[in-house]
Amino acid sequence: MPKAYWIAHVTVTDPEPYKLYAAGATEAFRAHGARVLARGGRIEALEGESHPRNVVIEFDSMEAALACYNSDAYQAAKRHREGAGIANIMILEGAPG
């Protein structure tokens, strides 16, 4: 079963509620066995629109990633992010091994 990757491109516009989102989301990721591969490091935007914060999180499967996104814990955290930034989030299934 291929792994899945949660990819987020974010511009934070209100840091205080966003911190609450980040804390809650981190707990949801941990509960679903996620592994953070990249978060908030240096970027070099080459083409298209860019955001200053970029995150890549690995899950064991697409089902695990979607279960995390749809979990009560993540949805509660997400409410803090709404209105606190601009986010483009996707879950991408990895290539078969």
PDB file of N, CA and C in Angstrom:
ATOM      1  N   MET A   1       0.854  -1.174   0.000  1.00  0.00           N
ATOM      2  CA  MET A   1       0.000   0.000   0.000  1.00  0.00           C
ATOM      3  C   MET A   1       0.901   1.239   0.000  1.00  0.00           C
ATOM      4  N   PRO A   2       0.681   2.164  -0.927  1.00  0.00           N
ATOM      5  CA  PRO A   2       1.524   3.371  -0.982  1.00  0.00           C
ATOM      6  C   PRO A   2       1.297   4.295   0.215  1.00  0.00           C
ATOM      7  N   LYS A   3       2.327   4.983   0.583  1.00  0.00           N
ATOM      8  CA  LYS A   3       2.220   6.011   1.616  1.00  0.00           C
ATOM      9  C   LYS A   3       1.435   7.185   1.039  1.00  0.00           C
ATOM     10  N   ALA A   4       1.077   8.110   1.903  1.00  0.00           N
ATOM     11  CA  ALA A   4       0.383   9.321   1.467  1.00  0.00           C
ATOM     12  C   ALA A   4       1.059  10.514   2.114  1.00  0.00           C
ATOM     13  N   TYR A   5       0.953  11.645   1.451  1.00  0.00           N
ATOM     14  CA  TYR A   5       1.633  12.862   1.893  1.00  0.00           C
ATOM     15  C   TYR A   5       0.640  14.008   1.974  1.00  0.00           C
ATOM     16  N   TRP A   6       0.575  14.595   3.151  1.00  0.00           N
ATOM     17  CA  TRP A   6      -0.236  15.780   3.401  1.00  0.00           C
ATOM     18  C   TRP A   6       0.669  16.948   3.070  1.00  0.00           C
ATOM     19  N   ILE A   7       0.275  17.751   2.114  1.00  0.00           N
ATOM     20  CA  ILE A   7       1.091  18.877   1.667  1.00  0.00           C
ATOM     21  C   ILE A   7       0.293  20.154   1.889  1.00  0.00           C
ATOM     22  N   ALA A   8       0.898  21.085   2.622  1.00  0.00           N
ATOM     23  CA  ALA A   8       0.220  22.343   2.926  1.00  0.00           C
ATOM     24  C   ALA A   8       1.122  23.513   2.573  1.00  0.00           C
ATOM     25  N   HIS A   9       0.531  24.510   1.950  1.00  0.00           N
ATOM     26  CA  HIS A   9       1.200  25.774   1.636  1.00  0.00           C
ATOM     27  C   HIS A   9       0.374  26.851   2.334  1.00  0.00           C
ATOM     28  N   VAL A  10       1.011  27.603   3.244  1.00  0.00           N
ATOM     29  CA  VAL A  10       0.254  28.479   4.138  1.00  0.00           C
ATOM     30  C   VAL A  10       0.896  29.861   4.248  1.00  0.00           C
ATOM     31  N   THR A  11       0.046  30.863   4.298  1.00  0.00           N
ATOM     32  CA  THR A  11       0.437  32.209   4.689  1.00  0.00           C
ATOM     33  C   THR A  11      -0.340  32.530   5.954  1.00  0.00           C
ATOM     34  N   VAL A  12       0.361  32.692   7.067  1.00  0.00           N
ATOM     35  CA  VAL A  12      -0.278  32.996   8.348  1.00  0.00           C
ATOM     36  C   VAL A  12      -0.545  34.496   8.397  1.00  0.00           C
ATOM     37  N   THR A  13      -1.796  34.862   8.691  1.00  0.00           N
ATOM     38  CA  THR A  13      -2.163  36.277   8.784  1.00  0.00           C
ATOM     39  C   THR A  13      -2.462  36.713  10.217  1.00  0.00           C
ATOM     40  N   ASP A  14      -2.720  35.748  11.100  1.00  0.00           N
ATOM     41  CA  ASP A  14      -3.000  36.048  12.512  1.00  0.00           C
ATOM     42  C   ASP A  14      -2.312  34.976  13.356  1.00  0.00           C
ATOM     43  N   PRO A  15      -1.111  35.253  13.837  1.00  0.00           N
ATOM     44  CA  PRO A  15      -0.291  34.223  14.485  1.00  0.00           C
ATOM     45  C   PRO A  15      -0.872  33.608  15.760  1.00  0.00           C
ATOM     46  N   GLU A  16      -1.598  34.363  16.555  1.00  0.00           N
ATOM     47  CA  GLU A  16      -2.071  33.815  17.838  1.00  0.00           C
ATOM     48  C   GLU A  16      -3.039  32.642  17.664  1.00  0.00           C
ATOM     49  N   PRO A  17      -4.141  32.784  16.903  1.00  0.00           N
ATOM     50  CA  PRO A  17      -4.988  31.606  16.725  1.00  0.00           C
ATOM     51  C   PRO A  17      -4.293  30.509  15.915  1.00  0.00           C
ATOM     52  N   TYR A  18      -3.380  30.904  15.047  1.00  0.00           N
ATOM     53  CA  TYR A  18      -2.670  29.891  14.258  1.00  0.00           C
ATOM     54  C   TYR A  18      -1.827  28.996  15.167  1.00  0.00           C
ATOM     55  N   LYS A  19      -1.279  29.558  16.235  1.00  0.00           N
ATOM     56  CA  LYS A  19      -0.516  28.744  17.194  1.00  0.00           C
ATOM     57  C   LYS A  19      -1.407  27.673  17.820  1.00  0.00           C
ATOM     58  N   LEU A  20      -2.656  28.029  18.108  1.00  0.00           N
ATOM     59  CA  LEU A  20      -3.598  27.046  18.660  1.00  0.00           C
ATOM     60  C   LEU A  20      -3.877  25.950  17.641  1.00  0.00           C
ATOM     61  N   TYR A  21      -4.016  26.349  16.368  1.00  0.00           N
ATOM     62  CA  TYR A  21      -4.193  25.356  15.306  1.00  0.00           C
ATOM     63  C   TYR A  21      -2.994  24.418  15.253  1.00  0.00           C
ATOM     64  N   ALA A  22      -1.795  24.976  15.235  1.00  0.00           N
ATOM     65  CA  ALA A  22      -0.582  24.167  15.108  1.00  0.00           C
ATOM     66  C   ALA A  22      -0.462  23.158  16.251  1.00  0.00           C
ATOM     67  N   ALA A  23      -0.772  23.587  17.456  1.00  0.00           N
ATOM     68  CA  ALA A  23      -0.699  22.678  18.601  1.00  0.00           C
ATOM     69  C   ALA A  23      -1.710  21.542  18.473  1.00  0.00           C
ATOM     70  N   GLY A  24      -2.938  21.871  18.133  1.00  0.00           N
ATOM     71  CA  GLY A  24      -3.976  20.850  17.991  1.00  0.00           C
ATOM     72  C   GLY A  24      -3.729  19.925  16.821  1.00  0.00           C
ATOM     73  N   ALA A  25      -3.279  20.487  15.709  1.00  0.00           N
ATOM     74  CA  ALA A  25      -2.990  19.667  14.529  1.00  0.00           C
ATOM     75  C   ALA A  25      -1.850  18.698  14.812  1.00  0.00           C
ATOM     76  N   THR A  26      -0.835  19.161  15.521  1.00  0.00           N
ATOM     77  CA  THR A  26       0.294  18.300  15.859  1.00  0.00           C
ATOM     78  C   THR A  26      -0.180  17.086  16.659  1.00  0.00           C
ATOM     79  N   GLU A  27      -1.087  17.294  17.581  1.00  0.00           N
ATOM     80  CA  GLU A  27      -1.635  16.181  18.365  1.00  0.00           C
ATOM     81  C   GLU A  27      -2.413  15.213  17.462  1.00  0.00           C
ATOM     82  N   ALA A  28      -3.193  15.749  16.537  1.00  0.00           N
ATOM     83  CA  ALA A  28      -3.942  14.889  15.611  1.00  0.00           C
ATOM     84  C   ALA A  28      -2.987  14.084  14.741  1.00  0.00           C
ATOM     85  N   PHE A  29      -1.935  14.730  14.253  1.00  0.00           N
ATOM     86  CA  PHE A  29      -0.952  14.013  13.427  1.00  0.00           C
ATOM     87  C   PHE A  29      -0.321  12.880  14.232  1.00  0.00           C
ATOM     88  N   ARG A  30       0.079  13.171  15.453  1.00  0.00           N
ATOM     89  CA  ARG A  30       0.712  12.168  16.313  1.00  0.00           C
ATOM     90  C   ARG A  30      -0.229  10.976  16.529  1.00  0.00           C
ATOM     91  N   ALA A  31      -1.497  11.254  16.767  1.00  0.00           N
ATOM     92  CA  ALA A  31      -2.473  10.196  17.019  1.00  0.00           C
ATOM     93  C   ALA A  31      -2.688   9.297  15.801  1.00  0.00           C
ATOM     94  N   HIS A  32      -2.360   9.812  14.616  1.00  0.00           N
ATOM     95  CA  HIS A  32      -2.563   9.038  13.388  1.00  0.00           C
ATOM     96  C   HIS A  32      -1.249   8.535  12.796  1.00  0.00           C
ATOM     97  N   GLY A  33      -0.198   8.538  13.584  1.00  0.00           N
ATOM     98  CA  GLY A  33       1.069   7.952  13.147  1.00  0.00           C
ATOM     99  C   GLY A  33       1.804   8.742  12.082  1.00  0.00           C
ATOM    100  N   ALA A  34       1.534  10.027  11.983  1.00  0.00           N
ATOM    101  CA  ALA A  34       2.158  10.858  10.944  1.00  0.00           C
ATOM    102  C   ALA A  34       3.613  11.168  11.285  1.00  0.00           C
ATOM    103  N   ARG A  35       4.395  11.408  10.237  1.00  0.00           N
ATOM    104  CA  ARG A  35       5.794  11.808  10.374  1.00  0.00           C
ATOM    105  C   ARG A  35       6.004  13.103   9.596  1.00  0.00           C
ATOM    106  N   VAL A  36       6.417  14.140  10.285  1.00  0.00           N
ATOM    107  CA  VAL A  36       6.673  15.420   9.631  1.00  0.00           C
ATOM    108  C   VAL A  36       7.999  15.315   8.874  1.00  0.00           C
ATOM    109  N   LEU A  37       7.953  15.525   7.565  1.00  0.00           N
ATOM    110  CA  LEU A  37       9.158  15.469   6.736  1.00  0.00           C
ATOM    111  C   LEU A  37       9.746  16.851   6.500  1.00  0.00           C
ATOM    112  N   ALA A  38       8.900  17.847   6.416  1.00  0.00           N
ATOM    113  CA  ALA A  38       9.363  19.230   6.217  1.00  0.00           C
ATOM    114  C   ALA A  38       8.322  20.156   6.828  1.00  0.00           C
ATOM    115  N   ARG A  39       8.820  21.198   7.527  1.00  0.00           N
ATOM    116  CA  ARG A  39       7.873  22.144   8.119  1.00  0.00           C
ATOM    117  C   ARG A  39       8.587  23.473   8.347  1.00  0.00           C
ATOM    118  N   GLY A  40       8.169  24.487   7.610  1.00  0.00           N
ATOM    119  CA  GLY A  40       8.607  25.846   7.882  1.00  0.00           C
ATOM    120  C   GLY A  40      10.057  26.157   7.588  1.00  0.00           C
ATOM    121  N   GLY A  41      10.762  25.281   6.912  1.00  0.00           N
ATOM    122  CA  GLY A  41      12.162  25.544   6.606  1.00  0.00           C
ATOM    123  C   GLY A  41      12.334  26.488   5.425  1.00  0.00           C
ATOM    124  N   ARG A  42      13.558  26.663   5.047  1.00  0.00           N
ATOM    125  CA  ARG A  42      13.911  27.525   3.916  1.00  0.00           C
ATOM    126  C   ARG A  42      13.269  27.010   2.631  1.00  0.00           C
ATOM    127  N   ILE A  43      12.765  27.929   1.824  1.00  0.00           N
ATOM    128  CA  ILE A  43      12.202  27.553   0.520  1.00  0.00           C
ATOM    129  C   ILE A  43      12.848  28.399  -0.563  1.00  0.00           C
ATOM    130  N   GLU A  44      12.779  27.913  -1.751  1.00  0.00           N
ATOM    131  CA  GLU A  44      13.206  28.639  -2.940  1.00  0.00           C
ATOM    132  C   GLU A  44      12.058  28.506  -3.933  1.00  0.00           C
ATOM    133  N   ALA A  45      11.222  29.518  -4.031  1.00  0.00           N
ATOM    134  CA  ALA A  45      10.075  29.483  -4.937  1.00  0.00           C
ATOM    135  C   ALA A  45      10.566  29.664  -6.364  1.00  0.00           C
ATOM    136  N   LEU A  46      10.246  28.706  -7.215  1.00  0.00           N
ATOM    137  CA  LEU A  46      10.737  28.737  -8.589  1.00  0.00           C
ATOM    138  C   LEU A  46       9.657  29.063  -9.614  1.00  0.00           C
ATOM    139  N   GLU A  47       8.450  28.562  -9.409  1.00  0.00           N
ATOM    140  CA  GLU A  47       7.373  28.816 -10.363  1.00  0.00           C
ATOM    141  C   GLU A  47       6.049  28.883  -9.610  1.00  0.00           C
ATOM    142  N   GLY A  48       5.112  29.645 -10.123  1.00  0.00           N
ATOM    143  CA  GLY A  48       3.778  29.722  -9.544  1.00  0.00           C
ATOM    144  C   GLY A  48       3.741  30.511  -8.254  1.00  0.00           C
ATOM    145  N   GLU A  49       2.564  30.487  -7.624  1.00  0.00           N
ATOM    146  CA  GLU A  49       2.384  31.209  -6.366  1.00  0.00           C
ATOM    147  C   GLU A  49       3.086  30.472  -5.247  1.00  0.00           C
ATOM    148  N   SER A  50       3.568  31.237  -4.294  1.00  0.00           N
ATOM    149  CA  SER A  50       4.293  30.653  -3.178  1.00  0.00           C
ATOM    150  C   SER A  50       3.725  31.160  -1.869  1.00  0.00           C
ATOM    151  N   HIS A  51       3.908  30.381  -0.822  1.00  0.00           N
ATOM    152  CA  HIS A  51       3.526  30.758   0.532  1.00  0.00           C
ATOM    153  C   HIS A  51       4.767  30.630   1.401  1.00  0.00           C
ATOM    154  N   PRO A  52       4.872  31.440   2.451  1.00  0.00           N
ATOM    155  CA  PRO A  52       6.072  31.389   3.274  1.00  0.00           C
ATOM    156  C   PRO A  52       6.191  30.135   4.144  1.00  0.00           C
ATOM    157  N   ARG A  53       5.078  29.459   4.422  1.00  0.00           N
ATOM    158  CA  ARG A  53       5.123  28.259   5.263  1.00  0.00           C
ATOM    159  C   ARG A  53       4.673  27.068   4.432  1.00  0.00           C
ATOM    160  N   ASN A  54       5.493  26.028   4.415  1.00  0.00           N
ATOM    161  CA  ASN A  54       5.207  24.834   3.633  1.00  0.00           C
ATOM    162  C   ASN A  54       5.469  23.612   4.501  1.00  0.00           C
ATOM    163  N   VAL A  55       4.569  22.633   4.404  1.00  0.00           N
ATOM    164  CA  VAL A  55       4.635  21.472   5.278  1.00  0.00           C
ATOM    165  C   VAL A  55       4.406  20.212   4.455  1.00  0.00           C
ATOM    166  N   VAL A  56       5.202  19.167   4.728  1.00  0.00           N
ATOM    167  CA  VAL A  56       5.007  17.848   4.126  1.00  0.00           C
ATOM    168  C   VAL A  56       4.987  16.845   5.278  1.00  0.00           C
ATOM    169  N   ILE A  57       3.887  16.086   5.361  1.00  0.00           N
ATOM    170  CA  ILE A  57       3.706  15.108   6.431  1.00  0.00           C
ATOM    171  C   ILE A  57       3.397  13.760   5.790  1.00  0.00           C
ATOM    172  N   GLU A  58       4.102  12.733   6.233  1.00  0.00           N
ATOM    173  CA  GLU A  58       3.933  11.393   5.678  1.00  0.00           C
ATOM    174  C   GLU A  58       3.008  10.550   6.551  1.00  0.00           C
ATOM    175  N   PHE A  59       2.116   9.818   5.893  1.00  0.00           N
ATOM    176  CA  PHE A  59       1.224   8.863   6.551  1.00  0.00           C
ATOM    177  C   PHE A  59       1.438   7.497   5.919  1.00  0.00           C
ATOM    178  N   ASP A  60       1.067   6.458   6.633  1.00  0.00           N
ATOM    179  CA  ASP A  60       1.256   5.103   6.116  1.00  0.00           C
ATOM    180  C   ASP A  60       0.367   4.801   4.910  1.00  0.00           C
ATOM    181  N   SER A  61      -0.738   5.540   4.766  1.00  0.00           N
ATOM    182  CA  SER A  61      -1.657   5.286   3.652  1.00  0.00           C
ATOM    183  C   SER A  61      -2.551   6.505   3.433  1.00  0.00           C
ATOM    184  N   MET A  62      -3.209   6.524   2.296  1.00  0.00           N
ATOM    185  CA  MET A  62      -4.186   7.566   1.998  1.00  0.00           C
ATOM    186  C   MET A  62      -5.317   7.519   3.026  1.00  0.00           C
ATOM    187  N   GLU A  63      -5.730   6.306   3.406  1.00  0.00           N
ATOM    188  CA  GLU A  63      -6.807   6.164   4.379  1.00  0.00           C
ATOM    189  C   GLU A  63      -6.416   6.775   5.733  1.00  0.00           C
ATOM    190  N   ALA A  64      -5.175   6.564   6.159  1.00  0.00           N
ATOM    191  CA  ALA A  64      -4.712   7.125   7.433  1.00  0.00           C
ATOM    192  C   ALA A  64      -4.676   8.650   7.369  1.00  0.00           C
ATOM    193  N   ALA A  65      -4.225   9.193   6.250  1.00  0.00           N
ATOM    194  CA  ALA A  65      -4.159  10.651   6.088  1.00  0.00           C
ATOM    195  C   ALA A  65      -5.560  11.255   6.104  1.00  0.00           C
ATOM    196  N   LEU A  66      -6.482  10.636   5.404  1.00  0.00           N
ATOM    197  CA  LEU A  66      -7.856  11.142   5.375  1.00  0.00           C
ATOM    198  C   LEU A  66      -8.533  10.983   6.734  1.00  0.00           C
ATOM    199  N   ALA A  67      -8.247   9.886   7.425  1.00  0.00           N
ATOM    200  CA  ALA A  67      -8.810   9.690   8.763  1.00  0.00           C
ATOM    201  C   ALA A  67      -8.321  10.790   9.696  1.00  0.00           C
ATOM    202  N   CYS A  68      -7.067  11.185   9.579  1.00  0.00           N
ATOM    203  CA  CYS A  68      -6.528  12.267  10.390  1.00  0.00           C
ATOM    204  C   CYS A  68      -7.249  13.570  10.062  1.00  0.00           C
ATOM    205  N   TYR A  69      -7.347  13.894   8.786  1.00  0.00           N
ATOM    206  CA  TYR A  69      -8.003  15.140   8.388  1.00  0.00           C
ATOM    207  C   TYR A  69      -9.441  15.198   8.897  1.00  0.00           C
ATOM    208  N   ASN A  70     -10.148  14.089   8.808  1.00  0.00           N
ATOM    209  CA  ASN A  70     -11.561  14.048   9.181  1.00  0.00           C
ATOM    210  C   ASN A  70     -11.788  13.803  10.671  1.00  0.00           C
ATOM    211  N   SER A  71     -10.723  13.607  11.430  1.00  0.00           N
ATOM    212  CA  SER A  71     -10.861  13.312  12.860  1.00  0.00           C
ATOM    213  C   SER A  71     -11.412  14.520  13.618  1.00  0.00           C
ATOM    214  N   ASP A  72     -12.067  14.230  14.725  1.00  0.00           N
ATOM    215  CA  ASP A  72     -12.588  15.300  15.581  1.00  0.00           C
ATOM    216  C   ASP A  72     -11.453  16.205  16.054  1.00  0.00           C
ATOM    217  N   ALA A  73     -10.302  15.611  16.385  1.00  0.00           N
ATOM    218  CA  ALA A  73      -9.170  16.398  16.899  1.00  0.00           C
ATOM    219  C   ALA A  73      -8.667  17.381  15.848  1.00  0.00           C
ATOM    220  N   TYR A  74      -8.510  16.919  14.599  1.00  0.00           N
ATOM    221  CA  TYR A  74      -8.013  17.832  13.572  1.00  0.00           C
ATOM    222  C   TYR A  74      -9.057  18.890  13.242  1.00  0.00           C
ATOM    223  N   GLN A  75     -10.300  18.502  13.132  1.00  0.00           N
ATOM    224  CA  GLN A  75     -11.346  19.471  12.800  1.00  0.00           C
ATOM    225  C   GLN A  75     -11.475  20.543  13.884  1.00  0.00           C
ATOM    226  N   ALA A  76     -11.277  20.168  15.145  1.00  0.00           N
ATOM    227  CA  ALA A  76     -11.297  21.158  16.228  1.00  0.00           C
ATOM    228  C   ALA A  76     -10.127  22.122  16.073  1.00  0.00           C
ATOM    229  N   ALA A  77      -8.951  21.600  15.738  1.00  0.00           N
ATOM    230  CA  ALA A  77      -7.780  22.457  15.528  1.00  0.00           C
ATOM    231  C   ALA A  77      -7.989  23.370  14.325  1.00  0.00           C
ATOM    232  N   LYS A  78      -8.560  22.832  13.280  1.00  0.00           N
ATOM    233  CA  LYS A  78      -8.775  23.580  12.031  1.00  0.00           C
ATOM    234  C   LYS A  78      -9.604  24.843  12.261  1.00  0.00           C
ATOM    235  N   ARG A  79     -10.524  24.790  13.197  1.00  0.00           N
ATOM    236  CA  ARG A  79     -11.357  25.970  13.479  1.00  0.00           C
ATOM    237  C   ARG A  79     -10.502  27.167  13.905  1.00  0.00           C
ATOM    238  N   HIS A  80      -9.355  26.917  14.538  1.00  0.00           N
ATOM    239  CA  HIS A  80      -8.454  28.005  14.932  1.00  0.00           C
ATOM    240  C   HIS A  80      -7.719  28.583  13.723  1.00  0.00           C
ATOM    241  N   ARG A  81      -7.513  27.775  12.695  1.00  0.00           N
ATOM    242  CA  ARG A  81      -6.797  28.234  11.506  1.00  0.00           C
ATOM    243  C   ARG A  81      -7.686  29.078  10.600  1.00  0.00           C
ATOM    244  N   GLU A  82      -8.968  28.797  10.596  1.00  0.00           N
ATOM    245  CA  GLU A  82      -9.886  29.515   9.726  1.00  0.00           C
ATOM    246  C   GLU A  82      -9.903  30.993  10.100  1.00  0.00           C
ATOM    247  N   GLY A  83      -9.590  31.844   9.145  1.00  0.00           N
ATOM    248  CA  GLY A  83      -9.508  33.268   9.378  1.00  0.00           C
ATOM    249  C   GLY A  83      -8.149  33.725   9.885  1.00  0.00           C
ATOM    250  N   ALA A  84      -7.245  32.771  10.154  1.00  0.00           N
ATOM    251  CA  ALA A  84      -5.915  33.111  10.664  1.00  0.00           C
ATOM    252  C   ALA A  84      -4.836  32.932   9.605  1.00  0.00           C
ATOM    253  N   GLY A  85      -5.271  32.608   8.393  1.00  0.00           N
ATOM    254  CA  GLY A  85      -4.295  32.432   7.329  1.00  0.00           C
ATOM    255  C   GLY A  85      -4.945  31.953   6.049  1.00  0.00           C
ATOM    256  N   ILE A  86      -4.128  31.871   5.044  1.00  0.00           N
ATOM    257  CA  ILE A  86      -4.539  31.355   3.736  1.00  0.00           C
ATOM    258  C   ILE A  86      -3.823  30.030   3.567  1.00  0.00           C
ATOM    259  N   ALA A  87      -4.582  28.965   3.334  1.00  0.00           N
ATOM    260  CA  ALA A  87      -3.977  27.644   3.259  1.00  0.00           C
ATOM    261  C   ALA A  87      -4.448  26.897   2.023  1.00  0.00           C
ATOM    262  N   ASN A  88      -3.516  26.238   1.382  1.00  0.00           N
ATOM    263  CA  ASN A  88      -3.802  25.275   0.322  1.00  0.00           C
ATOM    264  C   ASN A  88      -3.293  23.935   0.857  1.00  0.00           C
ATOM    265  N   ILE A  89      -4.203  22.992   1.048  1.00  0.00           N
ATOM    266  CA  ILE A  89      -3.849  21.711   1.633  1.00  0.00           C
ATOM    267  C   ILE A  89      -4.335  20.601   0.711  1.00  0.00           C
ATOM    268  N   MET A  90      -3.478  19.622   0.513  1.00  0.00           N
ATOM    269  CA  MET A  90      -3.854  18.460  -0.279  1.00  0.00           C
ATOM    270  C   MET A  90      -3.250  17.218   0.326  1.00  0.00           C
ATOM    271  N   ILE A  91      -3.805  16.075   0.006  1.00  0.00           N
ATOM    272  CA  ILE A  91      -3.210  14.795   0.381  1.00  0.00           C
ATOM    273  C   ILE A  91      -2.922  14.076  -0.924  1.00  0.00           C
ATOM    274  N   LEU A  92      -1.684  13.657  -1.058  1.00  0.00           N
ATOM    275  CA  LEU A  92      -1.196  13.044  -2.293  1.00  0.00           C
ATOM    276  C   LEU A  92      -0.761  11.616  -2.011  1.00  0.00           C
ATOM    277  N   GLU A  93      -1.295  10.672  -2.758  1.00  0.00           N
ATOM    278  CA  GLU A  93      -0.863   9.279  -2.611  1.00  0.00           C
ATOM    279  C   GLU A  93       0.493   9.108  -3.257  1.00  0.00           C
ATOM    280  N   GLY A  94       1.386   8.419  -2.556  1.00  0.00           N
ATOM    281  CA  GLY A  94       2.726   8.190  -3.072  1.00  0.00           C
ATOM    282  C   GLY A  94       2.738   7.174  -4.205  1.00  0.00           C
ATOM    283  N   ALA A  95       3.843   7.125  -4.908  1.00  0.00           N
ATOM    284  CA  ALA A  95       4.021   6.175  -5.996  1.00  0.00           C
ATOM    285  C   ALA A  95       4.136   4.769  -5.408  1.00  0.00           C
ATOM    286  N   PRO A  96       3.610   3.764  -6.103  1.00  0.00           N
ATOM    287  CA  PRO A  96       3.733   2.394  -5.603  1.00  0.00           C
ATOM    288  C   PRO A  96       5.206   2.012  -5.454  1.00  0.00           C
ATOM    289  N   GLY A  97       5.485   1.268  -4.381  1.00  0.00           N
ATOM    290  CA  GLY A  97       6.865   0.869  -4.094  1.00  0.00           C
ATOM    291  C   GLY A  97       7.278  -0.257  -4.880  1.00  0.00           C
TER     292      GLY A  97
END
